[in-house]
Short mmCIF file of C-alpha atoms in Angstrom, two decimals:
data_model
loop_
_atom_site.label_atom_id
_atom_site.label_comp_id
_atom_site.label_asym_id
_atom_site.label_seq_id
_atom_site.Cartn_x
_atom_site.Cartn_y
_atom_site.Cartn_z
CA GLN A 79 -98.40 128.56 155.69
CA GLY A 80 -96.17 125.82 154.35
CA LYS A 81 -95.29 124.48 157.81
CA PHE A 82 -94.98 120.95 159.14
CA THR A 83 -96.02 120.60 162.80
CA LEU A 84 -95.21 117.42 164.71
CA LEU A 85 -97.32 116.48 167.74
CA ARG A 86 -95.41 114.06 169.93
CA ASP A 87 -96.49 112.45 173.18
CA SER A 88 -94.65 110.32 175.75
CA ARG A 89 -96.17 108.66 178.82
CA THR A 90 -99.41 110.59 178.23
CA ASP A 91 -102.19 111.08 175.69
CA GLY A 92 -101.55 113.99 173.33
CA SER A 93 -104.89 113.73 171.51
CA PHE A 94 -106.03 117.03 173.04
CA LEU A 95 -103.59 118.71 170.64
CA VAL A 96 -105.27 117.01 167.67
CA HIS A 97 -108.69 118.26 168.77
CA HIS A 98 -107.28 121.76 169.19
CA PHE A 99 -105.79 121.92 165.69
CA LEU A 100 -108.87 120.37 164.08
CA SER A 101 -111.23 122.95 165.59
CA PHE A 102 -108.70 125.76 165.07
CA TYR A 103 -108.30 125.21 161.33
CA LEU A 104 -112.01 124.66 160.75
CA ARG A 105 -112.86 127.92 162.52
CA ALA A 106 -110.16 129.64 160.47
CA GLY A 107 -111.91 128.61 157.24
CA CYS A 108 -109.26 126.17 156.00
CA LYS A 109 -109.87 123.06 153.90
CA VAL A 110 -108.99 120.11 156.15
CA CYS A 111 -108.20 116.51 155.21
CA PHE A 112 -108.34 114.52 158.44
CA VAL A 113 -106.82 111.03 158.32
CA ALA A 114 -108.25 109.60 161.54
CA LEU A 115 -106.68 106.20 162.19
CA LEU A 116 -107.25 106.02 165.94
CA GLN A 117 -110.87 106.95 166.75
CA SER A 118 -114.30 107.00 165.11
CA PHE A 119 -115.98 110.03 163.57
CA SER A 120 -118.49 110.21 166.43
CA HIS A 121 -115.67 110.49 168.97
CA TYR A 122 -114.07 113.47 167.21
CA SER A 123 -117.50 115.00 166.60
CA ILE A 124 -118.46 114.91 170.28
CA VAL A 125 -115.21 116.59 171.34
CA ALA A 126 -115.48 119.16 168.56
CA GLN A 127 -118.99 120.10 169.70
CA LYS A 128 -117.59 120.93 173.13
CA LEU A 129 -115.11 123.22 171.36
CA GLY A 130 -117.87 124.91 169.39
CA VAL A 131 -117.35 123.22 166.00
CA SER A 132 -119.67 120.91 164.07
CA LEU A 133 -117.76 118.29 162.07
CA ALA A 134 -120.95 117.08 160.36
CA ALA A 135 -121.68 120.59 159.06
CA ALA A 136 -118.06 120.99 157.93
CA LYS A 137 -118.32 117.73 155.96
CA GLU A 138 -121.59 118.80 154.32
CA ARG A 139 -120.18 122.09 153.06
CA GLY A 140 -117.06 120.35 151.75
CA GLN A 141 -114.63 121.95 154.19
CA LEU A 142 -113.73 118.71 155.96
CA VAL A 143 -112.70 115.48 154.23
CA PHE A 144 -112.73 112.76 156.89
CA LEU A 145 -111.11 109.34 156.48
CA GLU A 146 -112.42 107.02 159.20
CA GLY A 147 -109.60 104.54 159.43
CA LEU A 148 -111.39 102.07 161.73
CA LYS A 149 -114.33 101.65 159.36
CA CYS A 150 -112.12 101.64 156.27
CA CYS A 151 -109.95 98.85 157.72
CA LEU A 152 -113.02 96.66 158.23
CA ASP A 153 -114.16 97.33 154.68
CA VAL A 154 -110.77 96.31 153.29
CA LEU A 155 -110.40 93.17 155.42
CA PHE A 156 -113.98 91.90 155.51
CA GLY A 157 -115.90 93.95 152.98
CA GLU A 158 -116.83 93.32 149.40
CA GLU A 159 -114.28 93.54 146.61
CA GLU A 160 -113.41 97.15 145.83
CA GLN A 161 -113.91 98.74 142.46
CA PRO A 162 -110.68 98.97 140.39
CA GLU A 163 -111.31 102.64 139.61
CA GLN A 164 -111.95 103.44 143.29
CA PRO A 165 -109.25 101.75 145.39
CA SER A 166 -109.48 102.06 149.16
CA PRO A 167 -107.11 104.60 150.78
CA LEU A 168 -106.12 101.81 153.17
CA GLN A 169 -105.43 99.17 150.54
CA PHE A 170 -101.90 98.91 151.99
CA LEU A 171 -103.46 96.35 154.36
CA SER A 172 -103.28 93.96 151.43
CA SER A 173 -100.58 95.51 149.21
CA CYS A 174 -98.22 97.13 151.81
CA GLU A 175 -97.85 100.43 149.95
CA LEU A 176 -99.22 103.88 150.83
CA ARG A 177 -99.68 105.31 147.35
CA ALA A 178 -103.48 105.03 147.54
CA LEU A 179 -103.49 106.88 150.87
CA PHE A 180 -101.34 109.66 149.41
CA ASP A 181 -103.60 109.90 146.35
CA PHE A 182 -106.57 110.26 148.70
CA VAL A 183 -104.85 113.15 150.51
CA ARG A 184 -103.75 114.82 147.28
CA LEU A 185 -107.17 114.65 145.65
CA SER A 186 -108.94 115.74 148.84
CA LEU A 187 -106.88 118.94 149.10
CA ALA A 188 -106.62 119.70 145.37
CA PRO A 189 -107.93 123.24 144.78
CA GLY A 190 -111.31 123.39 143.05
CA GLU A 191 -112.83 126.09 140.90
CA ARG A 192 -115.44 127.06 143.50
CA ASP A 193 -113.29 126.61 146.60
CA SER A 194 -112.99 129.70 148.78
CA TRP A 195 -111.10 128.12 151.68
CA ARG A 196 -108.11 129.94 153.14
CA GLY A 197 -105.63 127.09 152.76
CA PRO A 198 -105.29 123.28 152.76
CA VAL A 199 -104.43 121.36 155.93
CA LEU A 200 -103.54 117.69 156.39
CA LEU A 201 -104.14 116.32 159.90
CA VAL A 202 -103.13 112.75 160.84
CA ASP A 203 -104.08 110.96 164.08
CA ASP A 204 -101.95 109.05 164.55
CA LEU A 205 -99.06 108.00 162.36
CA SER A 206 -97.85 105.26 164.72
CA VAL A 207 -100.93 103.22 163.82
CA LEU A 208 -99.51 102.63 160.33
CA LEU A 209 -96.51 100.86 161.85
CA SER A 210 -98.83 98.72 163.97
CA LEU A 211 -100.68 97.73 160.80
CA GLY A 212 -97.48 96.37 159.28
CA VAL A 213 -96.28 99.28 157.14
CA ALA A 214 -92.48 99.56 156.93
CA PRO A 215 -90.87 102.68 158.48
CA VAL A 216 -89.36 103.66 155.12
CA ALA A 217 -92.82 103.57 153.52
CA VAL A 218 -94.24 105.76 156.31
CA LEU A 219 -91.42 108.29 155.91
CA ASP A 220 -91.84 108.29 152.12
CA PHE A 221 -95.56 108.93 152.57
CA MET A 222 -94.89 111.89 154.87
CA HIS A 223 -92.25 113.24 152.49
CA TYR A 224 -94.68 113.25 149.58
CA CYS A 225 -97.39 114.80 151.77
CA ARG A 226 -95.06 117.60 152.85
CA MET A 227 -93.95 118.27 149.29
CA SER A 228 -97.53 118.28 148.01
CA VAL A 229 -99.31 120.15 150.82
CA CYS A 230 -96.59 122.39 152.27
CA CYS A 231 -94.53 123.19 149.16
CA GLN A 232 -96.93 123.01 146.20
CA LEU A 233 -100.17 124.10 147.87
CA GLN A 234 -98.58 126.26 150.61
CA GLY A 235 -100.70 124.52 153.21
CA ASN A 236 -99.93 122.97 156.59
CA VAL A 237 -99.37 119.42 157.81
CA VAL A 238 -100.03 118.40 161.43
CA VAL A 239 -99.17 114.85 162.52
CA LEU A 240 -99.40 113.06 165.86
CA VAL A 241 -96.97 110.26 166.77
CA HIS A 242 -96.52 108.29 169.98
CA SER A 243 -93.02 107.91 171.35
CA ASN A 244 -91.23 106.55 174.37
CA GLU A 245 -87.53 107.17 174.84
CA ASP A 246 -87.24 103.95 176.88
CA SER A 247 -89.07 101.84 174.30
CA GLU A 248 -87.33 99.08 172.35
CA ASP A 249 -89.55 99.70 169.31
CA GLU A 250 -86.77 100.65 166.90
CA GLU A 251 -89.11 101.19 163.96
CA ASN A 252 -91.24 103.72 165.81
CA ASN A 253 -88.16 105.49 167.18
CA LEU A 254 -86.75 105.74 163.65
CA VAL A 255 -89.93 107.37 162.35
CA VAL A 256 -90.21 109.78 165.29
CA ASN A 257 -86.58 110.90 165.12
CA SER A 258 -86.72 111.40 161.36
CA LEU A 259 -89.91 113.49 161.57
CA CYS A 260 -88.37 115.60 164.33
CA HIS A 261 -85.51 116.53 162.00
CA HIS A 262 -87.91 117.66 159.23
CA SER A 263 -90.54 119.48 161.29
CA ASP A 264 -90.83 123.26 161.62
CA LEU A 265 -92.51 123.06 165.03
CA ILE A 266 -92.64 120.27 167.62
CA LEU A 267 -95.24 120.15 170.38
CA TRP A 268 -94.08 117.42 172.75
CA ALA A 269 -96.53 116.42 175.47
CA GLU A 270 -95.03 114.40 178.31
CA GLY A 271 -96.35 112.82 181.46
CA LEU A 272 -94.96 114.05 184.75
CA ALA A 273 -91.91 112.12 185.95
CA THR A 274 -93.23 112.40 189.52
CA GLY A 275 -96.48 110.62 188.66
CA PHE A 276 -100.15 111.57 188.82
CA CYS A 277 -101.27 115.00 190.02
CA LYS A 278 -104.87 116.25 189.85
CA ASP A 279 -103.77 119.86 189.23
CA VAL A 280 -101.05 119.13 186.64
CA HIS A 281 -101.75 116.58 183.91
CA GLY A 282 -98.39 116.86 182.17
CA GLN A 283 -95.86 119.16 180.58
CA ILE A 284 -95.48 120.33 177.00
CA LYS A 285 -92.31 121.35 175.21
CA ILE A 286 -92.70 123.84 172.37
CA ILE A 287 -89.68 123.45 170.08
CA LYS A 288 -89.35 126.01 167.29
CA ARG A 289 -86.89 124.64 164.72
CA LEU A 290 -84.94 127.81 163.96
CA SER A 291 -82.01 125.67 162.78
CA LEU A 292 -84.00 124.59 159.70
CA GLN A 293 -83.81 128.09 158.20
CA LEU A 294 -80.70 129.45 159.90
CA ALA A 295 -78.00 126.83 160.23
CA GLU A 296 -76.14 128.65 163.00
CA GLU A 297 -79.23 129.26 165.15
CA GLN A 298 -80.25 127.01 168.02
CA ASP A 299 -83.78 125.71 168.38
CA LEU A 300 -86.01 127.70 170.74
CA VAL A 301 -87.44 125.49 173.50
CA GLN A 302 -90.20 126.54 175.90
CA THR A 303 -91.66 124.29 178.61
CA TYR A 304 -95.07 124.64 180.24
CA HIS A 305 -97.25 122.53 182.49
CA TYR A 306 -100.87 121.98 181.54
CA LYS A 307 -104.21 120.87 182.95
CA ILE A 308 -106.92 119.48 180.67
CA GLN A 309 -110.41 120.76 181.50
CA ASP A 310 -113.79 119.94 180.00
CA ARG A 311 -113.73 122.55 177.23
CA ASN A 312 -110.18 123.89 177.20
CA VAL A 313 -106.62 123.37 178.40
CA THR A 314 -104.85 125.62 180.92
CA PHE A 315 -101.12 126.23 180.49
CA PHE A 316 -98.82 127.67 183.15
CA ALA A 317 -95.14 127.87 183.99
CA PRO A 318 -93.64 124.99 186.01
CA GLY A 319 -94.15 125.55 189.72
CA LEU A 320 -97.19 127.81 189.32
CA SER A 321 -99.96 125.20 189.56
CA ALA A 322 -102.80 125.35 192.08
CA ALA A 323 -101.15 122.48 193.98
CA VAL A 324 -98.08 124.64 194.65
CA LEU A 325 -99.68 128.07 195.08
#
């Protein structure tokens, strides 16, 4: 509890990690606020069903609070005028500030009198979309800082965020956000595409970086590297050089 996990991908799609954490926390009985900026609810629901979780049922019982960013963006840009007492979480599209989005997260995970969930969880897929929508990097980092203070520190919950990155990219704003989040995260799961190109038996490699230096200044971060293959209902991990293509 109280941990900030950063999901990072380069030259590959790390969304399989988002699906894993979403189904994992729902099965664990946690209250989940899912800020989905990349895909529709039906997309996540179909994948979750393959993993044995019903997102529709989780929403009905109040365990899952789902913000469908694609639909919300259309409502803000082309919909009717919003009510003053109920501002849209994505009103930054017109006002360029993320306070409404943070208020949505805070109110969604606020403990209720009848709540019996094990702990609050904020899941964001993916944070890089905010930059593409015109939000300044400082505003994105401020938003994440407030979310970490509210969810991780005050509520003793967990925050899991996906960001896209490319070390060769000239997108300075995205690089600034990614590097800053790496410094503040407790755990980094970094999915990378293979430098050698496509392989049907190895879809990529993942670095698991445990930030020991956050708690113990003299300790070095623990880094583990595995290769992985994405299958229909799960993901297989194995040490480099032990894939079916090699053995």
